Tab-separated table of C-alpha atoms in Angstrom:
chain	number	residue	atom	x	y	z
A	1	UNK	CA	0.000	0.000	0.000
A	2	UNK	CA	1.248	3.194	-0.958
A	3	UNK	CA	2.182	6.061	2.241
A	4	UNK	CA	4.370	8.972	2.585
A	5	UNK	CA	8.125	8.472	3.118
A	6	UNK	CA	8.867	7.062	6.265
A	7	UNK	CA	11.017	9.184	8.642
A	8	UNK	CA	10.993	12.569	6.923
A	9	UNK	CA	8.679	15.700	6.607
A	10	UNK	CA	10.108	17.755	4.900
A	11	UNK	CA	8.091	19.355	2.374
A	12	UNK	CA	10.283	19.071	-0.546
A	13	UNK	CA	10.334	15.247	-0.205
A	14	UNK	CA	6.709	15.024	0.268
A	15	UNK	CA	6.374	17.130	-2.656
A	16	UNK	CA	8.264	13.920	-4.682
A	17	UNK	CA	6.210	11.548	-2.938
A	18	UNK	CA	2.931	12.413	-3.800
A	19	UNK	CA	1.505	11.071	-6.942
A	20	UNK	CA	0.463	14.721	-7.928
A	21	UNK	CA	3.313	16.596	-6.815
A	22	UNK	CA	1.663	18.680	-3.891
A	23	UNK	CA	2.958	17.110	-0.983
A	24	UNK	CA	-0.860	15.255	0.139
A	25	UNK	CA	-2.334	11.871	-0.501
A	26	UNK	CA	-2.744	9.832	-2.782
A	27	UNK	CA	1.606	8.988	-2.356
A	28	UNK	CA	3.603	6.919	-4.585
A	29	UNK	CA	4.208	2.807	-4.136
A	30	UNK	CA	7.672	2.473	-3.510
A	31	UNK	CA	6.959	-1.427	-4.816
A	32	UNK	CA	5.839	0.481	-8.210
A	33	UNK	CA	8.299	2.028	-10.508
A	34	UNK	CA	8.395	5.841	-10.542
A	35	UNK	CA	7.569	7.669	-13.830
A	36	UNK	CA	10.471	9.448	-15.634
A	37	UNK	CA	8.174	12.085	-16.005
A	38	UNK	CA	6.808	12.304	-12.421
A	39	UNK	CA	11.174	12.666	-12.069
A	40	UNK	CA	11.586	15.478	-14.497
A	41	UNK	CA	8.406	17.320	-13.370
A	42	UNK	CA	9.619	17.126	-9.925
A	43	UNK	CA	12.209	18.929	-10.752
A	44	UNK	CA	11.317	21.670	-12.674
A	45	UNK	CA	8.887	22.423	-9.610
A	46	UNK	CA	12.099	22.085	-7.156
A	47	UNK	CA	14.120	23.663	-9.950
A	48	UNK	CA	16.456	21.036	-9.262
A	49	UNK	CA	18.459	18.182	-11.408
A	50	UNK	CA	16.474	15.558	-12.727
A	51	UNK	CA	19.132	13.402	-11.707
A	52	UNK	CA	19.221	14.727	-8.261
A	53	UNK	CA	15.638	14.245	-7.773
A	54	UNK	CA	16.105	10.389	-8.428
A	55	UNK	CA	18.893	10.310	-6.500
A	56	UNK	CA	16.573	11.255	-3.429
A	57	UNK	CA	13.885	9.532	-4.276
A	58	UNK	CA	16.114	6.715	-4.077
A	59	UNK	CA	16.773	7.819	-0.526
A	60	UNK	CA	13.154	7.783	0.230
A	61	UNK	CA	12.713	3.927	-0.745
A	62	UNK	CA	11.762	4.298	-4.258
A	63	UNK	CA	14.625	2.093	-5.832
A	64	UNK	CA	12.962	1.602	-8.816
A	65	UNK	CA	13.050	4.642	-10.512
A	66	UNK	CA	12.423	5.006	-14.515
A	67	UNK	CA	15.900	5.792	-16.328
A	68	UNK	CA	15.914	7.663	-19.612
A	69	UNK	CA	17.849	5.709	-22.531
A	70	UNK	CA	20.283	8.721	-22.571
A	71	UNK	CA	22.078	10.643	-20.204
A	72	UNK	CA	19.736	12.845	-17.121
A	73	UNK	CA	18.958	16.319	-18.654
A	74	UNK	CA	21.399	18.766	-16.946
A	75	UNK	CA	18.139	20.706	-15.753
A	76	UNK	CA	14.203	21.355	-17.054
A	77	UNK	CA	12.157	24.540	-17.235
A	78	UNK	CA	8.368	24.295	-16.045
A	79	UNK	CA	7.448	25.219	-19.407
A	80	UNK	CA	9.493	21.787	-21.052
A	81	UNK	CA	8.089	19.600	-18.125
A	82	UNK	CA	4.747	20.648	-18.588
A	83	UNK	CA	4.883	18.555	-21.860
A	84	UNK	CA	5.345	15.501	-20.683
A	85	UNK	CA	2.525	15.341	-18.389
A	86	UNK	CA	-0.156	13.443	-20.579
A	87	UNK	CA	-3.362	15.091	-21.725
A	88	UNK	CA	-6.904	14.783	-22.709
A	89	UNK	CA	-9.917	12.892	-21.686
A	90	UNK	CA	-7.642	9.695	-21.183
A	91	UNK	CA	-5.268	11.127	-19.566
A	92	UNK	CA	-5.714	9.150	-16.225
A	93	UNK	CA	-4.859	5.563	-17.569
A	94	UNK	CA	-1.611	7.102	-17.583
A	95	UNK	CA	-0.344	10.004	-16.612
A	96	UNK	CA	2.954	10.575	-17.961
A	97	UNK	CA	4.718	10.086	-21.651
A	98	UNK	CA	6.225	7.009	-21.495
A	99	UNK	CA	10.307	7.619	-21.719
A	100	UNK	CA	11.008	3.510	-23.187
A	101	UNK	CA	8.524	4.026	-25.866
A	102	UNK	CA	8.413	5.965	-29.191
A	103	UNK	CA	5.870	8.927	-28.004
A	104	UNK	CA	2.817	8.426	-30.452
A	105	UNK	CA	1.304	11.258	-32.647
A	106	UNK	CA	-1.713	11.703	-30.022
A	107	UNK	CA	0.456	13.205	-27.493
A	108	UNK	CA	2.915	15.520	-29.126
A	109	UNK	CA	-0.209	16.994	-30.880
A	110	UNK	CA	-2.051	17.257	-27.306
A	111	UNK	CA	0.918	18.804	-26.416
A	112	UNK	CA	1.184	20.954	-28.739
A	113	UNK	CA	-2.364	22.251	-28.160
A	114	UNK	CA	-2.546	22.210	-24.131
A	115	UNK	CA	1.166	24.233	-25.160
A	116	UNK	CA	0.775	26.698	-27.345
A	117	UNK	CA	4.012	25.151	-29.718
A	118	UNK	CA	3.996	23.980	-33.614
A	119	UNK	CA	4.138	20.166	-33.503
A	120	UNK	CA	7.420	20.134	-34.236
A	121	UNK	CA	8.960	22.166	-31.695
A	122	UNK	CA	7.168	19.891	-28.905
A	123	UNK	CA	9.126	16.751	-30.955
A	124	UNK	CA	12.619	18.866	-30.302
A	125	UNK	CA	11.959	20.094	-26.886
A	126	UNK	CA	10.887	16.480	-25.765
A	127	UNK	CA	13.664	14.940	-27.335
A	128	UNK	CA	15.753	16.528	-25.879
A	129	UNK	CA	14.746	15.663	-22.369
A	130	UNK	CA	15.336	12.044	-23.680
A	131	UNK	CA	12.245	10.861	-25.517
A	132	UNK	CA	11.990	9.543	-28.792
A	133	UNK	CA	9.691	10.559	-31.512
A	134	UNK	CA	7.655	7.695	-33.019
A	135	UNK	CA	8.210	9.729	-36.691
A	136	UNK	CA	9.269	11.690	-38.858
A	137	UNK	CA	9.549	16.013	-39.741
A	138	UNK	CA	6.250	17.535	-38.199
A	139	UNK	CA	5.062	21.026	-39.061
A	140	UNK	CA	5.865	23.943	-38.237
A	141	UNK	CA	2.913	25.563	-37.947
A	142	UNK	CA	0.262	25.793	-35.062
A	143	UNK	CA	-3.277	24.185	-35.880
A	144	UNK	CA	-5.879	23.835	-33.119
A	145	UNK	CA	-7.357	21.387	-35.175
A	146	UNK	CA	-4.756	18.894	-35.455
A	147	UNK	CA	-6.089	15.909	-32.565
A	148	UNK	CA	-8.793	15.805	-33.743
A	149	UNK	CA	-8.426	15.738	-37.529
A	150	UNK	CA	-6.019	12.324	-36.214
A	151	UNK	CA	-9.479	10.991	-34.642
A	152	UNK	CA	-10.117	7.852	-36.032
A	153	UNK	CA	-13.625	7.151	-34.380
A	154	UNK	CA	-14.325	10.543	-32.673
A	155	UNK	CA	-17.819	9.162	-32.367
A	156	UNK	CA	-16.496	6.077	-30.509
A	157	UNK	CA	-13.744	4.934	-28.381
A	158	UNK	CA	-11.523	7.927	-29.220
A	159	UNK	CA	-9.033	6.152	-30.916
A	160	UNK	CA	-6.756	8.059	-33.108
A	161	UNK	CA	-4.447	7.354	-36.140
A	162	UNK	CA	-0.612	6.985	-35.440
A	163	UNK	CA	2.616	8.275	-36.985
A	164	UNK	CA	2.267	6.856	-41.176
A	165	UNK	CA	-1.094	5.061	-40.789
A	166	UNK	CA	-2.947	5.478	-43.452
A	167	UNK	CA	-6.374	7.158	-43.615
A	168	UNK	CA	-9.519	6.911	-46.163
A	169	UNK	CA	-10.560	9.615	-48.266
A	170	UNK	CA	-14.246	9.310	-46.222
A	171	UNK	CA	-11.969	10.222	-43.100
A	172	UNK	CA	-10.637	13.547	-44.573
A	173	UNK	CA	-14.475	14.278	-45.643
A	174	UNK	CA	-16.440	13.131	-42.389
A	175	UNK	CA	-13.835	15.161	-40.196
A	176	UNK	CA	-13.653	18.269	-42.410
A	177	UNK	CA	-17.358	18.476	-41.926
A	178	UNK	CA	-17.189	17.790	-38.497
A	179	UNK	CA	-13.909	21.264	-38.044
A	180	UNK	CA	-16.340	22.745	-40.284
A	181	UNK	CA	-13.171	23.440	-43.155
A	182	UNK	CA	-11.984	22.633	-46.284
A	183	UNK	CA	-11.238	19.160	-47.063
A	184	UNK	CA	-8.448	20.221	-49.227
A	185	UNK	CA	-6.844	21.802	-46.456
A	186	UNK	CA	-8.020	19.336	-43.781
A	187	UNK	CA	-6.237	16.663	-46.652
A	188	UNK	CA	-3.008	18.854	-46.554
A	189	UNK	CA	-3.015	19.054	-43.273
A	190	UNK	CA	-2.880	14.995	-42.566
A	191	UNK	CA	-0.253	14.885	-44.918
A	192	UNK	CA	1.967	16.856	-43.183
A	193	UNK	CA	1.172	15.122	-40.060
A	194	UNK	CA	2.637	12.364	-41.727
A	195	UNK	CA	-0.816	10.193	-42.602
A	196	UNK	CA	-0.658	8.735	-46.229
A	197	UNK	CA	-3.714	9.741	-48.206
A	198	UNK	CA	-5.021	7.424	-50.664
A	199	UNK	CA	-4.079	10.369	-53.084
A	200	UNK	CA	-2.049	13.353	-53.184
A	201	UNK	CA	-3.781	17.100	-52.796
A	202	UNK	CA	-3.408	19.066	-55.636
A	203	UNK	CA	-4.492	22.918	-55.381
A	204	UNK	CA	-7.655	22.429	-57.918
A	205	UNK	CA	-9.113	20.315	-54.925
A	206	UNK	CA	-9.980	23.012	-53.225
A	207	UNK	CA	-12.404	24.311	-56.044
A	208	UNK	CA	-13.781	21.455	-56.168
A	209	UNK	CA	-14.717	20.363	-52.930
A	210	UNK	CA	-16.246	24.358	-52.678
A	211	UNK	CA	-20.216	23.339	-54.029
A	212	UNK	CA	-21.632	26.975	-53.692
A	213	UNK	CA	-19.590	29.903	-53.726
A	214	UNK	CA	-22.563	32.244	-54.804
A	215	UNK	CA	-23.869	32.652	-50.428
A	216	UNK	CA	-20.781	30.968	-48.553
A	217	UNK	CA	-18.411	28.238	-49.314
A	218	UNK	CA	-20.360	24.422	-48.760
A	219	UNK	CA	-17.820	21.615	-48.472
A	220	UNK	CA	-18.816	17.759	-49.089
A	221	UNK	CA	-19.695	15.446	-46.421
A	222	UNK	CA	-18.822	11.715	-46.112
A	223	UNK	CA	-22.280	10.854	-47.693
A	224	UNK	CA	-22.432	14.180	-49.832
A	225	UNK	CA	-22.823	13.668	-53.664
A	226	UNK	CA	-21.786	16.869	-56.172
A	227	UNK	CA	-24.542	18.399	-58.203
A	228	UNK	CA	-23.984	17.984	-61.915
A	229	UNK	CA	-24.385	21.442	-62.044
A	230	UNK	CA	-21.429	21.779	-59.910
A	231	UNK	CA	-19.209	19.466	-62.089
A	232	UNK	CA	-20.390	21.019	-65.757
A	233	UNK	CA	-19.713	24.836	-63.800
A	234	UNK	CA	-15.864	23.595	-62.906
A	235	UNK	CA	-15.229	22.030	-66.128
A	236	UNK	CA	-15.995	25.364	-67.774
A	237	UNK	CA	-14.007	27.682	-65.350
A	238	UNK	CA	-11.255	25.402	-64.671
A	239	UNK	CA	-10.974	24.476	-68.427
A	240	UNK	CA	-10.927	20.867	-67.493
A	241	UNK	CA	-13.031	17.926	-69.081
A	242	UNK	CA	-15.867	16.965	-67.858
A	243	UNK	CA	-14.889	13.743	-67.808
A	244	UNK	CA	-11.862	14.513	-65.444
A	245	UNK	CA	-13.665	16.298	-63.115
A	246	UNK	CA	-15.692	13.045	-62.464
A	247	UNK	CA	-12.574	11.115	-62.130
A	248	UNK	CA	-11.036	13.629	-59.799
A	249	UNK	CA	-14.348	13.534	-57.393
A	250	UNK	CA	-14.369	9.694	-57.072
A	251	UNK	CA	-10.624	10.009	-56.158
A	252	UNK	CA	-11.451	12.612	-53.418
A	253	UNK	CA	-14.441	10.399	-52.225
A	254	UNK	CA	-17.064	12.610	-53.242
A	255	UNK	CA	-20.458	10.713	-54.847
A	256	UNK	CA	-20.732	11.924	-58.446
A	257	UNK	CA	-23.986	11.868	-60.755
A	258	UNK	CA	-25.211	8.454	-61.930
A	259	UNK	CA	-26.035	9.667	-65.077
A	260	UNK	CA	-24.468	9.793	-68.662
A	261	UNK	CA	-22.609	13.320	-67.999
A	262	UNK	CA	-22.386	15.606	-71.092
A	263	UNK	CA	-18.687	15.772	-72.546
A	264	UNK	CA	-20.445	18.985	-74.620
A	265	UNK	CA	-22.772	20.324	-72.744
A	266	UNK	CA	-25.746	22.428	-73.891
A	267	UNK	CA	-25.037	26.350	-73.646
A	268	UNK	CA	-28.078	26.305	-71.684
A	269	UNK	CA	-27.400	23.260	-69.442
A	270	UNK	CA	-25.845	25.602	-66.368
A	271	UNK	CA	-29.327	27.617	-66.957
A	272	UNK	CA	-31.571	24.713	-66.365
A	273	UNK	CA	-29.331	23.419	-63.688
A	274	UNK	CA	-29.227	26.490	-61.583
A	275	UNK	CA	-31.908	27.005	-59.030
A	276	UNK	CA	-32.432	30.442	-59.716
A	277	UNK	CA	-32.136	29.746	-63.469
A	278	UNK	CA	-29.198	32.363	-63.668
A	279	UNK	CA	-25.707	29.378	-64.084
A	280	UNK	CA	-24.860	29.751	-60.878
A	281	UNK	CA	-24.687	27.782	-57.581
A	282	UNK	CA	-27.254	26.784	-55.601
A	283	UNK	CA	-28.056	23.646	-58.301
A	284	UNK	CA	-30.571	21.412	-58.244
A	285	UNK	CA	-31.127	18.995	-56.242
A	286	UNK	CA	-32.363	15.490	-57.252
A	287	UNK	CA	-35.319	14.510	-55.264
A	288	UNK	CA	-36.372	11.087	-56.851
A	289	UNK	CA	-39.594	11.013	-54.491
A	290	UNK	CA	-40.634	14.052	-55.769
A	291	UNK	CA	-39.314	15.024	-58.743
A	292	UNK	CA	-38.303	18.228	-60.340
A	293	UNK	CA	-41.243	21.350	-59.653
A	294	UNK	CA	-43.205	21.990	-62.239
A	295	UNK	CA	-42.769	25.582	-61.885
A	296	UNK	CA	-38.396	25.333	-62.164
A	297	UNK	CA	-39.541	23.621	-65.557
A	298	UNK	CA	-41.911	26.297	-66.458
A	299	UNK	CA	-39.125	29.200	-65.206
A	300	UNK	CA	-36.596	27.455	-67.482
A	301	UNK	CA	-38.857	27.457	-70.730
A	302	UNK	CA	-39.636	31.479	-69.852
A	303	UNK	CA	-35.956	32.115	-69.329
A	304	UNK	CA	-34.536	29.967	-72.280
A	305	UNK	CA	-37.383	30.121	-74.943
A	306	UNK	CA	-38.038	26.540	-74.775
A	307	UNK	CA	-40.996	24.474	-74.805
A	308	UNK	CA	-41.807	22.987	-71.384
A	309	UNK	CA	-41.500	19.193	-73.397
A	310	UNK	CA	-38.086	20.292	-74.419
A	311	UNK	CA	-36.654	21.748	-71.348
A	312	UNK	CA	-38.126	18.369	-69.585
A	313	UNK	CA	-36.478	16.265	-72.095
A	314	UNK	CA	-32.930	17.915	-71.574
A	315	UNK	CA	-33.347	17.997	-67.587
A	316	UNK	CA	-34.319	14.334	-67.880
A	317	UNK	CA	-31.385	13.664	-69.676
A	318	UNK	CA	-29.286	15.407	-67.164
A	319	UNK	CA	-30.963	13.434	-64.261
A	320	UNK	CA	-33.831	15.406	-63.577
A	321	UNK	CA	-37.320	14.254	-64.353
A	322	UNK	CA	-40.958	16.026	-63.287
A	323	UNK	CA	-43.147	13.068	-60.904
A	324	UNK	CA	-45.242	10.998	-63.005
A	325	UNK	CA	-48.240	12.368	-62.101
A	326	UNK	CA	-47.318	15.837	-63.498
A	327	UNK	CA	-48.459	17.132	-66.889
A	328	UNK	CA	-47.315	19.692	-68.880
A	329	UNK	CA	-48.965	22.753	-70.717
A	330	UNK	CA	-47.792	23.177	-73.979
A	331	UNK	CA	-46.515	26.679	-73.539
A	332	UNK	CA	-45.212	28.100	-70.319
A	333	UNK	CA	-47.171	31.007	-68.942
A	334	UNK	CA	-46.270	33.133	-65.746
A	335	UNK	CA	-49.608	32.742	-64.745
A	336	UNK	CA	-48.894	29.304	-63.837
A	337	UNK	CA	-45.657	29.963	-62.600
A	338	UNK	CA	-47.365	32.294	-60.053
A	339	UNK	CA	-49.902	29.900	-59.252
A	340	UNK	CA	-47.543	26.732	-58.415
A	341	UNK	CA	-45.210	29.272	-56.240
A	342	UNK	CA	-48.224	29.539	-53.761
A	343	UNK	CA	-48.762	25.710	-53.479
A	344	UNK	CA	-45.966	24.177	-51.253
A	345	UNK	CA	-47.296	20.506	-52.392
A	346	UNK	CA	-45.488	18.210	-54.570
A	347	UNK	CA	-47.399	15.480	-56.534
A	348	UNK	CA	-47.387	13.352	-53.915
A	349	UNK	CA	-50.027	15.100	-51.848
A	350	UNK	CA	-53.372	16.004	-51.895
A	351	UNK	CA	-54.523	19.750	-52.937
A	352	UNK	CA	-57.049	20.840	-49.844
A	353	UNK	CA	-59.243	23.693	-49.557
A	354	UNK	CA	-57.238	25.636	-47.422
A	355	UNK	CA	-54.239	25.570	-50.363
A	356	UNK	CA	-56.602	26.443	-53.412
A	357	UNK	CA	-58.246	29.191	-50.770
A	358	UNK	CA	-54.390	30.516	-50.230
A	359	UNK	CA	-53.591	30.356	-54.149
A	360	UNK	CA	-56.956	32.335	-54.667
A	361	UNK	CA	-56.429	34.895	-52.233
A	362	UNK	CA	-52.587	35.505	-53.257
A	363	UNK	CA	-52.791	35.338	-56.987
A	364	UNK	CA	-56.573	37.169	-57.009
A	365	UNK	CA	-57.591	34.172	-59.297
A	366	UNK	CA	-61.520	32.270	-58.519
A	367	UNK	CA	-61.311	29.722	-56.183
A	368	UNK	CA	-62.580	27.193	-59.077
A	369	UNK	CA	-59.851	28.490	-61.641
A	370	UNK	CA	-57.687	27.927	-59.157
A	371	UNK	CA	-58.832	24.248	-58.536
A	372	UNK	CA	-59.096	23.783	-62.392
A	373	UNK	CA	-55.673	24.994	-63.312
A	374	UNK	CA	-54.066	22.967	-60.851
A	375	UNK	CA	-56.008	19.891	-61.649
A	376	UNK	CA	-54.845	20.008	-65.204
A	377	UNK	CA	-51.427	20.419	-64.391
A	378	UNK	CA	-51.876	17.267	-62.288
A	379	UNK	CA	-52.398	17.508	-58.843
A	380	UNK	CA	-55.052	15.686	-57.133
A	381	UNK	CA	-58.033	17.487	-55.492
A	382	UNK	CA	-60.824	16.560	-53.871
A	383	UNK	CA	-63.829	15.095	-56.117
A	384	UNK	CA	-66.769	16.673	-53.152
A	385	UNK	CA	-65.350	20.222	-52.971
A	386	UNK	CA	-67.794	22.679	-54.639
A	387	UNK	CA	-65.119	25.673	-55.238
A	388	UNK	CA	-66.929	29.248	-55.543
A	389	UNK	CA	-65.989	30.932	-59.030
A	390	UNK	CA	-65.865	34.289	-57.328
A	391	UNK	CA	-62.574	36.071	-58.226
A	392	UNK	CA	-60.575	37.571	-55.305
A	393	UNK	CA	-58.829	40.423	-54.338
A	394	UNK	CA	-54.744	39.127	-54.557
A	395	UNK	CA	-53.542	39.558	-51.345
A	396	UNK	CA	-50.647	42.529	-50.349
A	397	UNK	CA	-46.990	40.906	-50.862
């Protein structure tokens, strides 16, 4: 059972007996080895030799004290002790870096955040109070994001990748998400860590991995796919094939369209793509439950001269397609446009009173035109509704 050293009180020799340096309970087993960090911590807090603290310790009835594999450290500042005194949420299984083992990646980088030093200064600084690194050149830098862009199941156990493992592409997406940055630079990052990648970041990564720069940039998740609208929009301000692009998106482990993508596209594809029919980011999204709205179809044909049949047929071609209960006029009118904008109900719901009341009432249109128009385009109403014919006053936007 552990106890303070027999026959002496003085404080300083407390202070090494005590498993947290402060001269109380809980106290070291003298049947247990002593830590060569417990040593070395010691004696930055006595600011005396490590080798004279185990040299009294000895004297106390610890005999077993951990040796480093060179020679004692002539002395050690608080600042250089500090970082061998484990960190993190695991800390307690044990407490100090272990001075007969290569240190693993975890702990310089905890050190180097709990610290306030690049990566690779911690490597020099506990190197040369006699530990060895477990690899090679770190950065230089400071990032506050380096633990836990190393977290291997940050969901789980909290294990963490070690000097040269290798990690997935998924990895560099999931935890880029979960920093909230770029997984270009989150992939960069690793690298320099020394991780292998499964390929080797190039600066056109981080274009595109950036989905909509029109608002903010959006960065891919593990489970994110890129819009073809995205892909087609890169291709033509990057200058690259389409083709490529594709290739370059599996590499980075991004899901890509699973549809025949246009080599040439259409001068309007970008157009129909868009959300707000102008080329640009936000793109649609493919919604196979749904389908593509009626009224983006109806937009397109205004904007591009188009037929509503043609600007379907090229959006179906491009993975888009209306829900099969939708029908089409033959020419697009705002009118309708209008009309759909004040539904909120896809094709897979029913069209209630209260929704033909609100399309009246903001478009100024008869209750019963309203029900009619919407009817031919497709949507399902109720057969028992008597709808007045009464045109409205459209309401104040």
């Amino acid at each position: 059972m552990s106890h303070a050293p027999v026959g002496s009180q003085d404080p300083d020799d407390l202070m090494l007996a005590s498993v947290n340096l402060n001269g109380h309970f809980p106290w070291l087993d003298p049947a247990q080895q002593v830590p060569y960090g417990h040593v070395l911590y010691a004696a930055a807090l006595q600011e005396r030799a490590p080798a004279d603290v185990a040299s009294r310790m000895a004297a106390l009835g610890y005999a077993d004290v951990q040796q480093p594999e060179s020679a004692w450290p002539d002395a050690v500042g608080t600042q250089d002790a500090a970082l061998v005194r484990r960190e993190g949420p695991d800390a307690f299984r044990q407490r100090w870096l272990g001075a007969g083992e290569p240190v693993s990646l975890h702990d310089v980088l905890r050190a180097a955040l709990h610290s306030g030093h690049a990566p690779a200064e911690v490597v020099r600084r506990i190197t040369a109070l006699g530990f060895r690194s477990g690899g090679g050149a770190l950065p230089e830098t400071r990032s506050p994001r380096d633990v836990m862009l190393i977290c291997a199941d940050r969901k789980g156990s909290g294990t963490y990748f070690g000097w040269g493992d290798e990690v997935s592409a998924g990895h560099v997406l999931e935890v880029s998400e979960h920093l909230a940055c770029s997984p270009h630079a989150a992939a960069v990052r690793l690298a320099a860590l020394g991780l292998r990648l499964p390929y080797t970041p190039e600066p056109g990564d981080e274009r595109l991995l950036t989905f909509d720069v029109t608002h903010r940039p959006h960065h891919p998740g593990r489970w994110s796919s890129a819009p073809l609208g995205h892909v087609l929009a890169v291709a033509r301000e990057t200058g690259r094939r389409v083709t490529d692009v594709v290739a370059r998106l599996k590499v980075l482990g991004v899901g890509v369209p699973d549809v025949a993508v246009p080599d040439a596209p259409d001068d309007d594809d970008l157009v129909l793509l868009s959300e707000r029919l102008d080329g640009r980011a936000p793109w649609l999204a493919r919604d196979g439950a749904v389908g593509l709205p009626v009224r983006h179809i109806l937009r397109a044909a205004l904007v591009t001269g188009r037929s509503p049949a043609a600007v379907t047929a090229r959006l179906t071609e491009l993975g888009h397609r209306p829900h099969d209960k939708a029908r089409l006029p033959e020419t697009a009118d705002e009118a309708d446009v209008r009309l759909l904008e004040t539904l909120g109900r896809s094709y897979r719901d029913n069209v209630h009173l209260e929704h033909v009341l609100r399309g009246a009432s903001l478009t100024g249109r008869s209750p019963a035109d309203v029900a009619a128009r919407l009817t031919a385009l497709g949507h399902t109403l109720p057969d028992e509704v008597e709808y007045p014919e009464t045109q409205g006053v459209p309401a104040a936007s």
